[in-house]
PDB file of C-alpha atoms and ligand atoms in Angstrom:
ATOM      1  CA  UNK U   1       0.000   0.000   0.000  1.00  0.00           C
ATOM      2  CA  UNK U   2       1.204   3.684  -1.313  1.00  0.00           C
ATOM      3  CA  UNK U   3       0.422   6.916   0.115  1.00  0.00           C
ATOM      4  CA  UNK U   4       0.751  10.425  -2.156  1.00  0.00           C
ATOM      5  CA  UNK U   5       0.052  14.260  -1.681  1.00  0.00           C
ATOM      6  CA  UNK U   6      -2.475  15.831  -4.138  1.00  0.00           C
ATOM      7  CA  UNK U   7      -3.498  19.131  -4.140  1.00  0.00           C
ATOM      8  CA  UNK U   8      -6.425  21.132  -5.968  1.00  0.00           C
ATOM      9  CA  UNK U   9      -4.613  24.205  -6.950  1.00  0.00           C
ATOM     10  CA  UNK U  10      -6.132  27.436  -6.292  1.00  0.00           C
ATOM     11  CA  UNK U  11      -7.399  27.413  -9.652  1.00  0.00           C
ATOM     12  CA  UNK U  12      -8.987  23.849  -9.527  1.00  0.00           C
ATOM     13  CA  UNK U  13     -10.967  25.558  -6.518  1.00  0.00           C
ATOM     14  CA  UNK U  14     -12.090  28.561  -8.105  1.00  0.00           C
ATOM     15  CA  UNK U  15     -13.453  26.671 -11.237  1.00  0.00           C
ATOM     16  CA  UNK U  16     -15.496  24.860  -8.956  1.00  0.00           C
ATOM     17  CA  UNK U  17     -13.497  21.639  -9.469  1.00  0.00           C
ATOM     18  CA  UNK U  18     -13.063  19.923  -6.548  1.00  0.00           C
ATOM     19  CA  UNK U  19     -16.059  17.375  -6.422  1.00  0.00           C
ATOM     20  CA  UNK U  20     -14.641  16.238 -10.180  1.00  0.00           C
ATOM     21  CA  UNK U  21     -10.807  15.741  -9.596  1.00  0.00           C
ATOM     22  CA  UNK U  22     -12.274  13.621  -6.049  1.00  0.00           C
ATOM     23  CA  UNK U  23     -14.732  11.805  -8.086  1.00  0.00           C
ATOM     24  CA  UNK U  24     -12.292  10.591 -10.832  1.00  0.00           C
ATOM     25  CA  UNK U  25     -10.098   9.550  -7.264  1.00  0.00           C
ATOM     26  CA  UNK U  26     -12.819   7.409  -5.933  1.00  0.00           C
ATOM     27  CA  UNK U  27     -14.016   6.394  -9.298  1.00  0.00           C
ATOM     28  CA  UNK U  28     -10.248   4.547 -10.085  1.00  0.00           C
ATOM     29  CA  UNK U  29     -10.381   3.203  -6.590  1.00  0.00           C
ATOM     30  CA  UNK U  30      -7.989   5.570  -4.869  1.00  0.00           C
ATOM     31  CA  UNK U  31      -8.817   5.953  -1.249  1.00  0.00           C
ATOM     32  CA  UNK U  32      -8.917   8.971   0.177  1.00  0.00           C
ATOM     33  CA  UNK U  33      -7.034   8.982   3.779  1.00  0.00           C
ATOM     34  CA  UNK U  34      -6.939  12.898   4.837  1.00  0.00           C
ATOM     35  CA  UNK U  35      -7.953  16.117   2.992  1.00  0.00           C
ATOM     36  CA  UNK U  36      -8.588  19.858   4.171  1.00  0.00           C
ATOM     37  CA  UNK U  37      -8.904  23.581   2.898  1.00  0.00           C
ATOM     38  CA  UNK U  38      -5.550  25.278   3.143  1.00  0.00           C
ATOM     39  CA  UNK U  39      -3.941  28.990   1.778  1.00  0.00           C
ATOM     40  CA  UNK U  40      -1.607  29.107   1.443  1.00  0.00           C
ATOM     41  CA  UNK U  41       0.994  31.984   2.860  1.00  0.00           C
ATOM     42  CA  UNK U  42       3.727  32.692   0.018  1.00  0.00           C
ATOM     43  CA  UNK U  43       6.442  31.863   1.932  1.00  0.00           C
ATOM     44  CA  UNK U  44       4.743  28.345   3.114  1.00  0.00           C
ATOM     45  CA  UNK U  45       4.200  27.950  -1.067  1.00  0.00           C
ATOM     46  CA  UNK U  46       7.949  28.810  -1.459  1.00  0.00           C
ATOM     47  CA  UNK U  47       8.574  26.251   1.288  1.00  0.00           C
ATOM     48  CA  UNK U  48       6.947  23.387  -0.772  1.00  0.00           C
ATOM     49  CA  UNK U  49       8.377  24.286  -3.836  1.00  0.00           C
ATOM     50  CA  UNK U  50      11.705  24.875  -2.480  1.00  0.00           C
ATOM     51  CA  UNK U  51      13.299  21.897  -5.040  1.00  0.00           C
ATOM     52  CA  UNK U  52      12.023  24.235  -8.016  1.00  0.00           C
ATOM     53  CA  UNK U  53      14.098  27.310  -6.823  1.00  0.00           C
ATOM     54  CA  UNK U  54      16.117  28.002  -9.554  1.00  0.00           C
ATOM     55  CA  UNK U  55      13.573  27.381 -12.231  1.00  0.00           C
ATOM     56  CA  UNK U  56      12.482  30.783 -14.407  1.00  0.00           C
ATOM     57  CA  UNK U  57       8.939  30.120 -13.299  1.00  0.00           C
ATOM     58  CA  UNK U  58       9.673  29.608  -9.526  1.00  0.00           C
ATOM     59  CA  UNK U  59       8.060  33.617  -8.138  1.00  0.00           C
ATOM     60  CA  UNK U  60       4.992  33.292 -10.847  1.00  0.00           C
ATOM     61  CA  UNK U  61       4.333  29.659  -9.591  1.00  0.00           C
ATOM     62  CA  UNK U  62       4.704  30.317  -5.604  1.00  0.00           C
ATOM     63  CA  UNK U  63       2.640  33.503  -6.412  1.00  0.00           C
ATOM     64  CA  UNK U  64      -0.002  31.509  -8.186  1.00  0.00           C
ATOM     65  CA  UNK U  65      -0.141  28.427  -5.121  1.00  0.00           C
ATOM     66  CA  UNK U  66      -0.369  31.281  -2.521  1.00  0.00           C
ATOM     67  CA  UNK U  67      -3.290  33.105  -4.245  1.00  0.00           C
ATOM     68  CA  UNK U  68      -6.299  31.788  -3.188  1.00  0.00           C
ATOM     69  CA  UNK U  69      -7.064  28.483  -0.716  1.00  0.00           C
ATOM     70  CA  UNK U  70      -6.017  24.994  -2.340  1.00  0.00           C
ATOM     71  CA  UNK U  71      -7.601  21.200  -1.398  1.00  0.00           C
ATOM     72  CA  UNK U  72      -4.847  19.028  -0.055  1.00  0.00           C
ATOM     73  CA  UNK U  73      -5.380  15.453   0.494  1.00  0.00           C
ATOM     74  CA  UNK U  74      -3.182  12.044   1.271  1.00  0.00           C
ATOM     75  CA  UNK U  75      -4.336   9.317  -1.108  1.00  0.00           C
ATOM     76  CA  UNK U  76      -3.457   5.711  -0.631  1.00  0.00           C
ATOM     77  CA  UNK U  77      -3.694   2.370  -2.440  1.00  0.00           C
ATOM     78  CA  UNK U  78      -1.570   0.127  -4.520  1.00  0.00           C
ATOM     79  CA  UNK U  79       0.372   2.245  -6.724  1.00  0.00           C
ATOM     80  CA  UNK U  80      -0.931   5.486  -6.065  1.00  0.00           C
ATOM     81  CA  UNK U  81       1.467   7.363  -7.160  1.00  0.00           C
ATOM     82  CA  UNK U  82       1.553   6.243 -10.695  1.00  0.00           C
ATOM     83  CA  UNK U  83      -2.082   5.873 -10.773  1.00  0.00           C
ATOM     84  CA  UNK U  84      -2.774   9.380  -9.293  1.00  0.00           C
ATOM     85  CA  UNK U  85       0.043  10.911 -12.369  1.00  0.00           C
ATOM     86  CA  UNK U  86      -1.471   8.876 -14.741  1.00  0.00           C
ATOM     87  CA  UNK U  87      -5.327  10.380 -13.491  1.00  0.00           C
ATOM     88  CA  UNK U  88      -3.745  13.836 -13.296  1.00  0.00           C
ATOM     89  CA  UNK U  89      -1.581  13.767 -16.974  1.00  0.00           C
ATOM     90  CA  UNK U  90       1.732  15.979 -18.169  1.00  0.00           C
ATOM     91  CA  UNK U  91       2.586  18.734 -17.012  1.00  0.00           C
ATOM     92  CA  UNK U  92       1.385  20.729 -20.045  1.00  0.00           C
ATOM     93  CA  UNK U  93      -2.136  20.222 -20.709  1.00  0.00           C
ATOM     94  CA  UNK U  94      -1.057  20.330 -24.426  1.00  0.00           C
ATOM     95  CA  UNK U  95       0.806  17.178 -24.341  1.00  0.00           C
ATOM     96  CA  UNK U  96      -1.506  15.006 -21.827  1.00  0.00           C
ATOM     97  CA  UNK U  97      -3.280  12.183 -22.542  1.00  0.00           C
ATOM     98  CA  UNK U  98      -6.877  12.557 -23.544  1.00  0.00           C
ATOM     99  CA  UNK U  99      -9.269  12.242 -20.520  1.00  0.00           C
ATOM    100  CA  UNK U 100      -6.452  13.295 -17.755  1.00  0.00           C
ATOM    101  CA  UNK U 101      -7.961  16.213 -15.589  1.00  0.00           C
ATOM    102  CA  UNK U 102      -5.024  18.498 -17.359  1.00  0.00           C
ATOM    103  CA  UNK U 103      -6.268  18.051 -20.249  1.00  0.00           C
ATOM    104  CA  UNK U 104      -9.687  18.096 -19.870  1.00  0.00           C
ATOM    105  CA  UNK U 105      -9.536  21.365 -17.277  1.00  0.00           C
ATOM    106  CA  UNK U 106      -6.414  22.886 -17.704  1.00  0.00           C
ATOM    107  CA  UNK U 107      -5.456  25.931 -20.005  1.00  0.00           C
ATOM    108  CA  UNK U 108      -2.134  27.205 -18.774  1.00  0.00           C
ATOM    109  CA  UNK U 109       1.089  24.699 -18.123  1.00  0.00           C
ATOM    110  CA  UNK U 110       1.254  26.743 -14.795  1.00  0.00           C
ATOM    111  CA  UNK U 111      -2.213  26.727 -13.715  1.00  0.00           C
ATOM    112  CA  UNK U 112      -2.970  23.278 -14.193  1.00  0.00           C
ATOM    113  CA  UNK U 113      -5.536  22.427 -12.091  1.00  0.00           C
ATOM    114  CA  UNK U 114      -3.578  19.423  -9.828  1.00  0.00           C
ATOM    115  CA  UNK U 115      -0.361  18.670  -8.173  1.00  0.00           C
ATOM    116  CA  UNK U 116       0.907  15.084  -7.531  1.00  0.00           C
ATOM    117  CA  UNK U 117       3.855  13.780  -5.817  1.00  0.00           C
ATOM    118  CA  UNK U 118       6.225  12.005  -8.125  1.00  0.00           C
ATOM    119  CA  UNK U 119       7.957   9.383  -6.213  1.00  0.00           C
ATOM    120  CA  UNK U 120       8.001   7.846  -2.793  1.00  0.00           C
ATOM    121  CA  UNK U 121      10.569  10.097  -1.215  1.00  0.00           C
ATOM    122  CA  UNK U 122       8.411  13.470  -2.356  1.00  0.00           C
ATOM    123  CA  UNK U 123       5.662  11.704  -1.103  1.00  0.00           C
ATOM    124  CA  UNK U 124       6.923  11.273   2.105  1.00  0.00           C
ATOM    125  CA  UNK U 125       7.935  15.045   2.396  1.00  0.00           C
ATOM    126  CA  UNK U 126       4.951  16.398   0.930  1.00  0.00           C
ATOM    127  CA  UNK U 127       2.529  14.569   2.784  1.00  0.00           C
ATOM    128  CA  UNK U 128       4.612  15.928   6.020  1.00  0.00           C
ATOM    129  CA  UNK U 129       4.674  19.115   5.052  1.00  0.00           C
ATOM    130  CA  UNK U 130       0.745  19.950   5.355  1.00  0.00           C
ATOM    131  CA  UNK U 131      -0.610  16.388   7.641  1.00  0.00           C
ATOM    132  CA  UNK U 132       0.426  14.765  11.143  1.00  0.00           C
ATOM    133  CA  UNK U 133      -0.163  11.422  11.892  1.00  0.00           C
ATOM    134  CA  UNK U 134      -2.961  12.190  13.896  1.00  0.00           C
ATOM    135  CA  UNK U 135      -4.680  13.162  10.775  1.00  0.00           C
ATOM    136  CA  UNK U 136      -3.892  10.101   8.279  1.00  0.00           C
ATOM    137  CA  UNK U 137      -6.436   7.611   8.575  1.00  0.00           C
ATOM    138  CA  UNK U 138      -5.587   4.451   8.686  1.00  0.00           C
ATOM    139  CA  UNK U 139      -2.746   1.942   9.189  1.00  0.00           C
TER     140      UNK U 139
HETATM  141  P1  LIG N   1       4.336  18.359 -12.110  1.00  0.00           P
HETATM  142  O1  LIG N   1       5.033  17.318 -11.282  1.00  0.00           O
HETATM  143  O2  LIG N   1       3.634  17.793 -13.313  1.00  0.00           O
HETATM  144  O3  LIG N   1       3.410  19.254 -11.298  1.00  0.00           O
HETATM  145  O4  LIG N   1       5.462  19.321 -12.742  1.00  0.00           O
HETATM  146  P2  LIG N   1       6.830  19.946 -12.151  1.00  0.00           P
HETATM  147  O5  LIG N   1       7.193  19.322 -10.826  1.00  0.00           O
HETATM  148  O6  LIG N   1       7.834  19.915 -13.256  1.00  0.00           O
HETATM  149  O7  LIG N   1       6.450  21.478 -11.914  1.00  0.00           O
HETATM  150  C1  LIG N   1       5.733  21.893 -10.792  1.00  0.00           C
HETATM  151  C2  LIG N   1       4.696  22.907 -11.226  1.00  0.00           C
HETATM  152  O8  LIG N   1       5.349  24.070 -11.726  1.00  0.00           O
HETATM  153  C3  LIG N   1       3.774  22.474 -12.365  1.00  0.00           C
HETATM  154  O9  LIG N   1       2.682  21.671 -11.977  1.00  0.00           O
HETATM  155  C4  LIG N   1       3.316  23.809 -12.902  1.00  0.00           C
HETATM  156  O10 LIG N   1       2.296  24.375 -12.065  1.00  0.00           O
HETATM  157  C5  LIG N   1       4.583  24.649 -12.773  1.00  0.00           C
HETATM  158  N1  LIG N   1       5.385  24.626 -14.007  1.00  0.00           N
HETATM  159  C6  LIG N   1       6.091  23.579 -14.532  1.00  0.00           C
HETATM  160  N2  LIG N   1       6.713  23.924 -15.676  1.00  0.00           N
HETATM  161  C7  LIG N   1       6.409  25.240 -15.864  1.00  0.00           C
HETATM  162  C8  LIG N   1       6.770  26.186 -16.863  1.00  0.00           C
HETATM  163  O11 LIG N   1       7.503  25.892 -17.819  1.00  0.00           O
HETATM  164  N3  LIG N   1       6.266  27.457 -16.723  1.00  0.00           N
HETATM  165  C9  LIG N   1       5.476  27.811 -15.681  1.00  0.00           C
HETATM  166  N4  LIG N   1       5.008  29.085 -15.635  1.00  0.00           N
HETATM  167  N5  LIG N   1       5.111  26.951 -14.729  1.00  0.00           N
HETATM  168  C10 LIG N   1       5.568  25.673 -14.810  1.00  0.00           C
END
């Protein structure tokens, strides 16, 4: 069993989102083991994004995750975090998959609806960053 951090961006919230990107969780069989409201401060955004630093796009994208209040949830099951990329799609809307949430909600490689952790270290970090144990249901 896998655990991963995905978060409704601020715009996923504003378009009214939420319920779809949760359904299409529950729908693949992803089980949902925490989730609350959060905004973000910038310096908490910077804080999560600290391994994208140096990147050209690092102010506009901490700027963006601090602008308005994101969903934030743990998901677990076999091979979540594969399963939850696949759900989510690339990076740039343009070049996902047909049926991903990206490319069925996103219109800006920045404002792309989702975030998902990519690997079972990030996971680990991410999940700490915004959840305690007490928090996690679960094993
Ligand atoms: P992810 O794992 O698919 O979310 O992608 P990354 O870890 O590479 O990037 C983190 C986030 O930064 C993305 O989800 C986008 O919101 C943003 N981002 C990535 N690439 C770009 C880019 O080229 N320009 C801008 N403005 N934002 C980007």
């Amino acid at each position: 069993m896998e655990r991963t951090l995905s978060i409704v961006k601020p715009d996923g919230v504003s378009g009214g989102l939420i319920g779809e990107v949760v359904r299409r969780f529950e729908k693949n069989g992803i089980k949902i083991a925490a989730m609350k409201m959060i905004h973000l401060s910038r310096t908490q955004a910077e804080g999560f994004y600290a391994v994208h630093k140096e990147r050209p796009f690092f102010a506009s994208l901490t700027e963006f995750m601090s602008s308005g209040p994101c969903l934030v949830m743990v998901l677990e099951g076999e091979n979540v975090i594969a399963k939850n990329r696949e759900l989510m799609g690339a990076t740039d809307y343009r070049k996902a998959a047909e049926g991903t949430i990206r490319r069925d909600f996103a219109s800006d490689i920045e404002k792309n609806i989702v975030h998902g952790s990519d690997a079972p270290e990030t996971a680990a970090y991410e999940i700490g960053y915004f959840f305690n144990q007490l928090e996690i249901v679960g094993k």
